[in-house]
PDB file of C-alpha atoms in Angstrom:
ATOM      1  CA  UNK A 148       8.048   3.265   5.220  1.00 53.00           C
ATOM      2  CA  UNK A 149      10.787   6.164   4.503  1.00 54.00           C
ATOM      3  CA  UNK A 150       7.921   8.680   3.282  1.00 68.00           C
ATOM      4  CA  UNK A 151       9.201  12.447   5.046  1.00 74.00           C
ATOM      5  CA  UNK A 152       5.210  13.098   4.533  1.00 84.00           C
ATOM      6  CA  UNK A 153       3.816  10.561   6.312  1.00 87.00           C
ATOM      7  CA  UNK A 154       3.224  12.720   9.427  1.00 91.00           C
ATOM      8  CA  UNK A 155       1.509  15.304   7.442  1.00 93.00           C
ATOM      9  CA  UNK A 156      -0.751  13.028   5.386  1.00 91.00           C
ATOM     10  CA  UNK A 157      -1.604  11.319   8.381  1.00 93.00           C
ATOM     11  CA  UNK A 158      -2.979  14.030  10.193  1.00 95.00           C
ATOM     12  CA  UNK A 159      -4.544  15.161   6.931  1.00 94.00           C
ATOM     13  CA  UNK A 160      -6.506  12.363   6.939  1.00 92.00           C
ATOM     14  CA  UNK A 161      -7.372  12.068  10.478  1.00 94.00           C
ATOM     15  CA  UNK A 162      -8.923  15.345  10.952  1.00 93.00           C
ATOM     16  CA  UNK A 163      -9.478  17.356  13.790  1.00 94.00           C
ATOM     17  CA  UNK A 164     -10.504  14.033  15.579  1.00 95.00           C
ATOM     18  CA  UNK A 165      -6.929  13.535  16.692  1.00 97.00           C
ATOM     19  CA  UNK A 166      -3.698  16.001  17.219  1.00 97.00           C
ATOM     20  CA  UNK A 167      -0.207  14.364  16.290  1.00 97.00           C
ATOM     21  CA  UNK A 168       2.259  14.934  19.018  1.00 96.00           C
ATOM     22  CA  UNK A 169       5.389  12.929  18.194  1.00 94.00           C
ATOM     23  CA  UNK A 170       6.626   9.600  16.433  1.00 93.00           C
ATOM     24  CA  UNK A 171       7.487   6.887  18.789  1.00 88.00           C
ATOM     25  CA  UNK A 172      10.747   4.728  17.471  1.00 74.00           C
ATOM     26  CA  UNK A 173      10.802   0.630  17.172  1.00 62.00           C
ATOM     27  CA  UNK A 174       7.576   0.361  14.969  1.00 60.00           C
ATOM     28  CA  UNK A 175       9.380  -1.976  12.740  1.00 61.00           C
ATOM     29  CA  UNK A 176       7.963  -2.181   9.185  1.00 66.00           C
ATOM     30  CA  UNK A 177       4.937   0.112  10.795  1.00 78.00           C
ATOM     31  CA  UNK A 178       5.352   3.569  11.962  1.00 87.00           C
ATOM     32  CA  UNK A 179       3.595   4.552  15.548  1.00 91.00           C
ATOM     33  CA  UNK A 180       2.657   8.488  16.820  1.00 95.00           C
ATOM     34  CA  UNK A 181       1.536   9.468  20.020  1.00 96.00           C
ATOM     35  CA  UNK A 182      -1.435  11.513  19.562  1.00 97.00           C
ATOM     36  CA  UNK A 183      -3.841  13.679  21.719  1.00 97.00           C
ATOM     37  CA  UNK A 184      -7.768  12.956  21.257  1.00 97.00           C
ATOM     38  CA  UNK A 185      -9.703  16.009  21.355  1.00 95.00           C
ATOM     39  CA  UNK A 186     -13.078  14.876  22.453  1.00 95.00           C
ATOM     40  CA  UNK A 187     -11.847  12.878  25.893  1.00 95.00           C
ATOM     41  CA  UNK A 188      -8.087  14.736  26.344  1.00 96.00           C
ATOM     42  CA  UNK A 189      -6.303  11.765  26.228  1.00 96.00           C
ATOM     43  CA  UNK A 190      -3.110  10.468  24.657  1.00 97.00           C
ATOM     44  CA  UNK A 191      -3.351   7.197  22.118  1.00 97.00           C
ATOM     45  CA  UNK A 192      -0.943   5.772  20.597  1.00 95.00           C
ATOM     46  CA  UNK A 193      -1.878   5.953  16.027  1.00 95.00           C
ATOM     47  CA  UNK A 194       0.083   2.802  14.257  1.00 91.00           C
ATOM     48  CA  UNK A 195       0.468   3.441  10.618  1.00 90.00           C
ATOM     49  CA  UNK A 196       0.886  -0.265   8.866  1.00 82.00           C
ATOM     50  CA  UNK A 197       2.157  -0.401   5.500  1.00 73.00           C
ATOM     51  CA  UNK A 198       0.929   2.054   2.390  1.00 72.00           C
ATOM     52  CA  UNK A 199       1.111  -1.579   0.348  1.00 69.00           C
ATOM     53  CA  UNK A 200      -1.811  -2.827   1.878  1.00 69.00           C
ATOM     54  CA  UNK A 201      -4.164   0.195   1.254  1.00 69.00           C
ATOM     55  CA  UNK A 202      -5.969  -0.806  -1.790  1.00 70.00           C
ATOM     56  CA  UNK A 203      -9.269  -0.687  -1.903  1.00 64.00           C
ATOM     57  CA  UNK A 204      -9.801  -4.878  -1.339  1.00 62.00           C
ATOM     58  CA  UNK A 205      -6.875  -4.858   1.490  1.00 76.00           C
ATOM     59  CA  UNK A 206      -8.622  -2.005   3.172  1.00 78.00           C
ATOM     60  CA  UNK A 207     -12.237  -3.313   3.569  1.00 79.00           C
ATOM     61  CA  UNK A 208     -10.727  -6.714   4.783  1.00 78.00           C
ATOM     62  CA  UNK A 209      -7.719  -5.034   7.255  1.00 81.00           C
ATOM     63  CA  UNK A 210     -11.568  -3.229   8.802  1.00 82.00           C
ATOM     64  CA  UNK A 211     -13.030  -6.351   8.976  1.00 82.00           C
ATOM     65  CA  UNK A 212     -10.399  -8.294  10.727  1.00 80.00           C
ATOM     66  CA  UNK A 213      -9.603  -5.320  13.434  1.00 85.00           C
ATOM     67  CA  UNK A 214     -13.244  -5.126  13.759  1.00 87.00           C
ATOM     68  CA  UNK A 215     -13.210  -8.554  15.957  1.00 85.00           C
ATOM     69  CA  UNK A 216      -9.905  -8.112  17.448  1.00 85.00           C
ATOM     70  CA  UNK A 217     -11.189  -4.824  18.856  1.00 89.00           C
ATOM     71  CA  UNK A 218     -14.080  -6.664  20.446  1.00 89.00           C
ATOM     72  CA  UNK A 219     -11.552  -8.422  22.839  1.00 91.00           C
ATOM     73  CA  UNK A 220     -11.552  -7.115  26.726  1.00 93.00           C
ATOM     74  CA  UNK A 221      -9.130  -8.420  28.834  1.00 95.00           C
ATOM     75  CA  UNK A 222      -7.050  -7.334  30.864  1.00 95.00           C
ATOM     76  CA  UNK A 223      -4.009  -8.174  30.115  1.00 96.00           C
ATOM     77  CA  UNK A 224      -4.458  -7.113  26.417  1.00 96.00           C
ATOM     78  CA  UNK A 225      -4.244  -3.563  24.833  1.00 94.00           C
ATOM     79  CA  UNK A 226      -7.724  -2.933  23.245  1.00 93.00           C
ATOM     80  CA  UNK A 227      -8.499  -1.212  19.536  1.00 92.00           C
ATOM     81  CA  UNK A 228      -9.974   1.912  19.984  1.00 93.00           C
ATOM     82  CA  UNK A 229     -10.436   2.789  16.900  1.00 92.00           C
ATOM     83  CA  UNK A 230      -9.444   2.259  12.982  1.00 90.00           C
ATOM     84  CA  UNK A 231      -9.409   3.502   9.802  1.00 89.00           C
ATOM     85  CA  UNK A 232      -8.125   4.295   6.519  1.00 86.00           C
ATOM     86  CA  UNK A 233      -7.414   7.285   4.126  1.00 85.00           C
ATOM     87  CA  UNK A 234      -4.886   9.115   1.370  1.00 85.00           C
ATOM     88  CA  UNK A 235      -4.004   5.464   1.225  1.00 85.00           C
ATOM     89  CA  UNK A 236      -2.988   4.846   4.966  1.00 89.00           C
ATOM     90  CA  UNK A 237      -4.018   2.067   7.192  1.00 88.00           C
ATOM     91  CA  UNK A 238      -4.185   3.119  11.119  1.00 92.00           C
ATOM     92  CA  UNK A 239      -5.847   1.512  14.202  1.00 92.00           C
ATOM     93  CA  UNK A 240      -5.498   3.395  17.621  1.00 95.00           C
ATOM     94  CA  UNK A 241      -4.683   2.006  21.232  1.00 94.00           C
ATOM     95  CA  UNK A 242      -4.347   3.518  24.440  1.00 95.00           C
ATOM     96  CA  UNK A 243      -1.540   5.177  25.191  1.00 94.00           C
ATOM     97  CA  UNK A 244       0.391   2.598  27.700  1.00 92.00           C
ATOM     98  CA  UNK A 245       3.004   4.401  30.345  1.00 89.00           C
ATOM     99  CA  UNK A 246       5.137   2.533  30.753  1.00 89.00           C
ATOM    100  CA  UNK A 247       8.347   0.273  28.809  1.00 92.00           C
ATOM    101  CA  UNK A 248       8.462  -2.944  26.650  1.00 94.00           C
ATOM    102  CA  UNK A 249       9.456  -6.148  27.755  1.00 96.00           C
ATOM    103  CA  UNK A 250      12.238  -5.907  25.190  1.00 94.00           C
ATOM    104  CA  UNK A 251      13.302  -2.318  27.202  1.00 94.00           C
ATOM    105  CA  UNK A 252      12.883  -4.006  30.165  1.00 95.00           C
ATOM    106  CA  UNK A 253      15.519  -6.785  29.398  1.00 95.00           C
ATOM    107  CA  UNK A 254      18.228  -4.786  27.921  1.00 95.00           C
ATOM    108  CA  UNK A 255      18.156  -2.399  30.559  1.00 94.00           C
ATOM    109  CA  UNK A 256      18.135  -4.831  33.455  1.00 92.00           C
ATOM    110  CA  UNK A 257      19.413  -8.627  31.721  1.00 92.00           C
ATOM    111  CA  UNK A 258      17.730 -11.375  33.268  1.00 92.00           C
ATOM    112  CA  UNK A 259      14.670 -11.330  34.977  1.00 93.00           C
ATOM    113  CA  UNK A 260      13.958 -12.580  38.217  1.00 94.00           C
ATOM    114  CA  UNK A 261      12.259 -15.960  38.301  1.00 96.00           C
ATOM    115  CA  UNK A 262       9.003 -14.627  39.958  1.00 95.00           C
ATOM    116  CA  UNK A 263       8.874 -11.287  37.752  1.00 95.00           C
ATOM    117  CA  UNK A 264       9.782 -13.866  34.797  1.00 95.00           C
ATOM    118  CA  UNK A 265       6.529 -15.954  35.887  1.00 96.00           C
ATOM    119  CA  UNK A 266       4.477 -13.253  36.407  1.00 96.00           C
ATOM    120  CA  UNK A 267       4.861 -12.377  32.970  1.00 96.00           C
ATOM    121  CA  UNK A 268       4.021 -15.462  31.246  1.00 96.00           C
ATOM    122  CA  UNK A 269       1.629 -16.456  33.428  1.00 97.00           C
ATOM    123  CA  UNK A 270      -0.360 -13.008  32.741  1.00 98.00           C
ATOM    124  CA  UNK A 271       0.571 -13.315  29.023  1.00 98.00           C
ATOM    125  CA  UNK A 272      -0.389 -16.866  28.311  1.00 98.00           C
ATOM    126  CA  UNK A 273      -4.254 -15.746  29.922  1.00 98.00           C
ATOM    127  CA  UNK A 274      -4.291 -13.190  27.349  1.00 97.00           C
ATOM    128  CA  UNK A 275      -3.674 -15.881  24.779  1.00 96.00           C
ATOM    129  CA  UNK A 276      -6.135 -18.277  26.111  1.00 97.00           C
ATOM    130  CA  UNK A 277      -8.648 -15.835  25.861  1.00 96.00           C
ATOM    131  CA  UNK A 278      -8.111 -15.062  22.604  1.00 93.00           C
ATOM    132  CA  UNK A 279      -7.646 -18.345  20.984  1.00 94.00           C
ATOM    133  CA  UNK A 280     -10.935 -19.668  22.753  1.00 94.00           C
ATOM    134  CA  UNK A 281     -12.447 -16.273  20.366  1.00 90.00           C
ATOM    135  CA  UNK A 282     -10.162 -18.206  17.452  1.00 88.00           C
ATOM    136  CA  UNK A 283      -7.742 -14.997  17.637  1.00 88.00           C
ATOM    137  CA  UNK A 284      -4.157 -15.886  17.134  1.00 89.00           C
ATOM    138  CA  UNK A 285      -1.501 -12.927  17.656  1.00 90.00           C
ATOM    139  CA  UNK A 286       1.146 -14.424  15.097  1.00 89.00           C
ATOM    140  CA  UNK A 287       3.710 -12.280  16.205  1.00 90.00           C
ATOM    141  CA  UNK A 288       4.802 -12.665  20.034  1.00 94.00           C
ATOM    142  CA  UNK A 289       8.216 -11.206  20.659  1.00 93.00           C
ATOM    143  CA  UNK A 290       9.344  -8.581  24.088  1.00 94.00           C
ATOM    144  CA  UNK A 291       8.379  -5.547  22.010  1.00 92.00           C
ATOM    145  CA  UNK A 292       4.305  -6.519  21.721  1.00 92.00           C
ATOM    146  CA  UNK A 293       4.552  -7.158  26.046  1.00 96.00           C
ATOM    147  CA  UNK A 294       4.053  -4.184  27.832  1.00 95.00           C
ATOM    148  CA  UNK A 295       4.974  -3.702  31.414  1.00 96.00           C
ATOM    149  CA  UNK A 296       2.443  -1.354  33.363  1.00 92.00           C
ATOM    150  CA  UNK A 297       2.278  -0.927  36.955  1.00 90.00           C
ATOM    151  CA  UNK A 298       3.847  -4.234  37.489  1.00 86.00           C
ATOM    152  CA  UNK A 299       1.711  -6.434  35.012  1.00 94.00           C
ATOM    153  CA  UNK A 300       2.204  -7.382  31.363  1.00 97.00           C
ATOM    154  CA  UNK A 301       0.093  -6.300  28.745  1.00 96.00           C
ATOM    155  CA  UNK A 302      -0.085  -7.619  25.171  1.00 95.00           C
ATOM    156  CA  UNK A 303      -0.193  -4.976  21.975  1.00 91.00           C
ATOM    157  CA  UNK A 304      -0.706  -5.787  18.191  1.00 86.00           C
ATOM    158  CA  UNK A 305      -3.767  -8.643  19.535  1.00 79.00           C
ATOM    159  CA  UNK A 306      -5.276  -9.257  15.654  1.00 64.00           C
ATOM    160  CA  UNK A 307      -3.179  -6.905  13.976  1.00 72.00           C
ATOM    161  CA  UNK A 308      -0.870  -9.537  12.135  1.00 70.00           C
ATOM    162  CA  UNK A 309      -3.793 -11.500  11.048  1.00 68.00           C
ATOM    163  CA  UNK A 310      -5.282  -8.441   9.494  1.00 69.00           C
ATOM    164  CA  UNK A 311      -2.117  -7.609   7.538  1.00 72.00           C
ATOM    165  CA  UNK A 312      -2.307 -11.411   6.567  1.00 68.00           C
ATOM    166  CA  UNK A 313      -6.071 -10.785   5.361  1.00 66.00           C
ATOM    167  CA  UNK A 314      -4.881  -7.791   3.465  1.00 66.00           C
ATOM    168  CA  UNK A 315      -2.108  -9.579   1.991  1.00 65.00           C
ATOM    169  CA  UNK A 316      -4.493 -11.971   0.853  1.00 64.00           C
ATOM    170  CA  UNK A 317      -7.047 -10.141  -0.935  1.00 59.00           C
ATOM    171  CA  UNK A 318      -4.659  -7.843  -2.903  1.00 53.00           C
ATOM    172  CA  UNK A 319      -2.758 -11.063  -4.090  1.00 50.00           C
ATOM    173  CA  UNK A 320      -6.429 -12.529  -5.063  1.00 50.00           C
ATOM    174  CA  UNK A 321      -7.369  -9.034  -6.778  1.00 47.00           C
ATOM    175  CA  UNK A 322      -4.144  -8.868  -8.277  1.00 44.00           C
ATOM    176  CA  UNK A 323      -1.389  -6.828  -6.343  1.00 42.00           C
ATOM    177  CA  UNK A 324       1.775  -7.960  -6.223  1.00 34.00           C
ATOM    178  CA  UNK A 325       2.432  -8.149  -2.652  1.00 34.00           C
ATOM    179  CA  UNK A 326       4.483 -11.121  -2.569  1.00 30.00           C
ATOM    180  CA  UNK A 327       7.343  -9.284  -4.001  1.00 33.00           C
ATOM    181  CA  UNK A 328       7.124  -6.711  -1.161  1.00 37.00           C
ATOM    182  CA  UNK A 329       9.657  -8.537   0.826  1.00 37.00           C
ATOM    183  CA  UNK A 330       7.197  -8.234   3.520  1.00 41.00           C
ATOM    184  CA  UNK A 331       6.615 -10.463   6.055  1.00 47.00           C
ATOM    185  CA  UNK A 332       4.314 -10.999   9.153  1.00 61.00           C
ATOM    186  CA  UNK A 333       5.726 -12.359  12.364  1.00 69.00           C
ATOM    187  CA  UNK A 334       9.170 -11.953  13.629  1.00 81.00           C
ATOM    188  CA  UNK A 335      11.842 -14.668  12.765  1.00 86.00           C
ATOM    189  CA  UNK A 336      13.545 -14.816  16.403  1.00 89.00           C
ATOM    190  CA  UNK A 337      10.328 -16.129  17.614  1.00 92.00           C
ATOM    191  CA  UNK A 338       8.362 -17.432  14.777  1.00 90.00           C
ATOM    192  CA  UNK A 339       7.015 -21.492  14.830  1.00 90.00           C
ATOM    193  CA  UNK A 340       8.094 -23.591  12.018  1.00 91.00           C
ATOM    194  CA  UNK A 341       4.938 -23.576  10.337  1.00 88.00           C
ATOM    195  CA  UNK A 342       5.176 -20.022   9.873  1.00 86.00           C
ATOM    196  CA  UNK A 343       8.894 -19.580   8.620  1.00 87.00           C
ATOM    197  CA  UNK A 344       7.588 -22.095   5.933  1.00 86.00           C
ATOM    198  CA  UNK A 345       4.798 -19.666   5.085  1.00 80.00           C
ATOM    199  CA  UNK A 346       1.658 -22.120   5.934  1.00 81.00           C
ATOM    200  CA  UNK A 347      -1.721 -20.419   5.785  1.00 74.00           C
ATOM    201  CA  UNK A 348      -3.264 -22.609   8.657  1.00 81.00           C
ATOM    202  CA  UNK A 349      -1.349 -21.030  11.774  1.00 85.00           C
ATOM    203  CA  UNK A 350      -3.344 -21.662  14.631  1.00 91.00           C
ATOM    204  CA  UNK A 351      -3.111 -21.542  18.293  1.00 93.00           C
ATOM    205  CA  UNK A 352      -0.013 -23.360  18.675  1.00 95.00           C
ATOM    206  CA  UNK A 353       2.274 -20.651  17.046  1.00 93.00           C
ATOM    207  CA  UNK A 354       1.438 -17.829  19.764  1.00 95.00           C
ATOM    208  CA  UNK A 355       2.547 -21.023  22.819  1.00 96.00           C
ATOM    209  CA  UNK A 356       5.361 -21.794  20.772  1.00 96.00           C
ATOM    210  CA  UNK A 357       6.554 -18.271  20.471  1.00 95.00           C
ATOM    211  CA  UNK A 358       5.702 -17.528  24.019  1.00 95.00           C
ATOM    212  CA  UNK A 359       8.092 -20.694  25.377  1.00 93.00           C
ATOM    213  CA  UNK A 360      10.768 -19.055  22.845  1.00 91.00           C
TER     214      UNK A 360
END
């Protein structure tokens, strides 16, 4: 997403609601700004997906699938605040999380200690299993989505990849040529088998997989 403009229509479209501050790097195919919101004085954290999957179709289904993963409290998993779509933009908004990414974390420090490295997956994989018993799979586990606040690991992106995954569906069903995007949802490092093969039934078993990885 290379557009020098984004930034502008962004805020265009979000109003006075919310006040870009700055862009945050290692969004990947996404693009993420730190924001203030006006009505509570607080920072979020806006994540931009794609402009590919803002057609009309991809739009109304992206809403519908953020609309149950934002109905997840946990707490050990970032929660949707909000989400929405405009001047062809997709955007959901999550707290603003002070602290670094498991990914940081590592290169900064190498190897974990055993009972830090437990901690982590033990606090992660309760996320999960509250989340798969609401049928919720994450389909894209890697350091980057674990956030490490105050000492405990919380897990971003919860329902995101599965709404890019709706999206992608319903624009290839109305017609959009998506599949020649070069896009694709999950990160190869970590993705199962029955993802790298592009299956449509991903379940559960993915988000242990890429959690063991």
């Amino acid at each position: 997403m290379n557009d020098l403009l984004l930034p502008a229509r962004l805020q265009a479209a979000l109003g006075d609601v919310y006040v870009l501050e700055r862009e945050l790097g290692g969004g990947g195919m996404s693009r993420l700004f730190v924001a203030m919101e006006r009505s509570l004085n607080r920072q979020v954290v806006i994540k931009v997906l794609p402009p590919e999957l803002a057609s009309e179709v991809s739009a109304a289904r992206f809403k519908k699938e953020i609309e149950l993963a934002a109905q997840m409290q946990h707490p050990h998993i970032v929660p949707i605040l909000a989400a929405g779509s405009g001047d062809d933009l997709l955007w959901y908004v999550m707290p603003y999380v002070r602290g670094e990414s498991l990914r940081h974390r590592l290169r900064e420090s190498g190897k974990l200690p055993v009972r830090d490295a437990v901690r982590i997956l033990i606090e992660v994989a309760d996320a999960l299993a509250y989340a798969h018993r609401k049928g919720i799979v994450h389909r894209d586990i890697k350091p980057e989505n674990i956030l490490l606040e105050e000492g405990h690991a919380v897990l971003a992106d919860f329902g995101v990849a599965r709404a890019i995954v709706a999206a992608r569906t319903s624009s290839t069903v109305d017609g959009s040529n998506l599949t020649g995007t070069g896009m694709s949802v999950g990160t190869p490092t970590y993705m199962s088998p029955e993802q790298a093969a592009g299956e449509s039934n991903v379940d559960a078993r993915a988000d242990i997989y890429a959690l063991g990885i």
